[in-house]
Amino acid sequence: MSFFGFGQSADIDIVLNDAETRKKAEHKSEDGRKDKYFLFYDGETVSGKVNVTLKYPGKRLEHNGIKIEFIGQIELYYDRGNHHEFVSLVKDLARPGELTQSQTFDFEFTHVEKPYESYTGQNVKLRYFLRATVGRRLNDISKELDIVVHTLSTYPELNSSIKMEVGIEDCLHIEFEYNKSKYHLKDVIVGKIYFLLVRIKIKHMEIDIIKRETTGTGPNVYHENDTIAKYEIMDGAPVRGESIPIRLFLAGYEMTPTMRDINKKFSVRYYLNLVLIDEEERRYFKQQEITLWRKGDIVRKSMSHQAAIASQRFEGSSNPERSQLSAKSE
Amino acid sequence: MADTIADTRRLFSKPQNLNDAYGPPSNFLEIDVSNPETIGVGRGRYTTYEVRLKTNLPIFKLKESSVRRRYSDFEWLRAELERESKVVVPPLPGKALFRQLPFRGDDGIFDDSFIEERRQGLEQFLNKVAGHPLAQNERCLHMFLQDESVDKSYTPSKIRQA
């Protein structure tokens, strides 16, 4: 019986075994608030205790079973009812029966696979959480504990520079170069813009970082673009032969790793947008995708690692390709 | 344990040719609208403006030119560009129909201050338009800026550079 507050009820509390030592990471929630959650990586064991505390000591609590689940799910905002679970593990803690006093249950999910990174976006959310449930005839009592998962990568073997010549016939030709195509989240974009032909009156030039979140499939694909950064790299009119350097520190911006077709549900991709603005406010731009990846905090230094860094300096430029620079007519 | 420090040294670039650095820029384009003159008498009067162009852009046949144009010529140019090109053409200064009504206290459309306001607007309009890479491909723009007179029965076409 649980109407009118006369029935027995319980509070559930989930506590991780390594709560003292495990690092926490900040994660922005749907409403923009930043909270800290326990940070897990792929393959790590998730273990702890479930405390079931009876509300009214002395009274029994009848139940249909007590269990704990570890869930990884994707939720599309336009389809809230349907949660797509890509990880779903269950551990039964107690068979149907009754609790006569508050009790603590141990649980362990060993070496849990966590294939994707936690993500809260404009139209989609991917989250991992523990859910402890005390089953009852009319209404279950449950408690969730959210965790955050980061996916780590190592330095890519191949990381060619991006080098391209673009322009508008007889009006503007530039050659742009970015030192890498794959950047980690605390990396620096080092590049340059070289002017081959300048027949328009340029006022300034900037580099924008654009995040594009894609949800849906087939005809219902939806792109959400968000300009994460705008960074002016040149103020004034350049002439032929001039070279403008780029040095953009990524650590100052809130970004996630590039996510491609996660569980076939969504993607998060990043683009560098080079924008030139002329004296009549006309904008000429060239977008280029970059791959962002998350580096682990512990750096394993080795001779080969240092050699890799040294060889990335002034990396040989790939063959410049001819491409079209887009102009927005204003 | 410190993170390996990223290499932020500038990428190599060729030193700039001094002629390029200190010579005239390749984007020189100056357009002036000036010297308004009212032609004719009575009701058939109209005002013309001098449109002077100085440039080093190869797409213009003449590096210096001077022509006289009236407001309706500007209207024609705007309409042609809207139709023929993908450019979002900026607006012209107003048509001022109310100024053409009788019994006004001032000189109507031949009033000095109105002509000056219009002159400024026409100059702004031309500078905006003539600098647009897509508008520069239109025959009508070149005819308006550099031909002796505007042939309204011309065949619209795109300029092809050699």
PDB file of C-alpha atoms in Angstrom, chain B residues 47 53 148:
ATOM      1  CA  THR B  47      19.926  66.722 -64.502  1.00  0.00           C
ATOM      2  CA  LEU B  53      36.389  56.204 -63.422  1.00  0.00           C
ATOM      3  CA  GLU B 148      29.681  57.343 -74.676  1.00  0.00           C
TER       4      GLU B 148
END
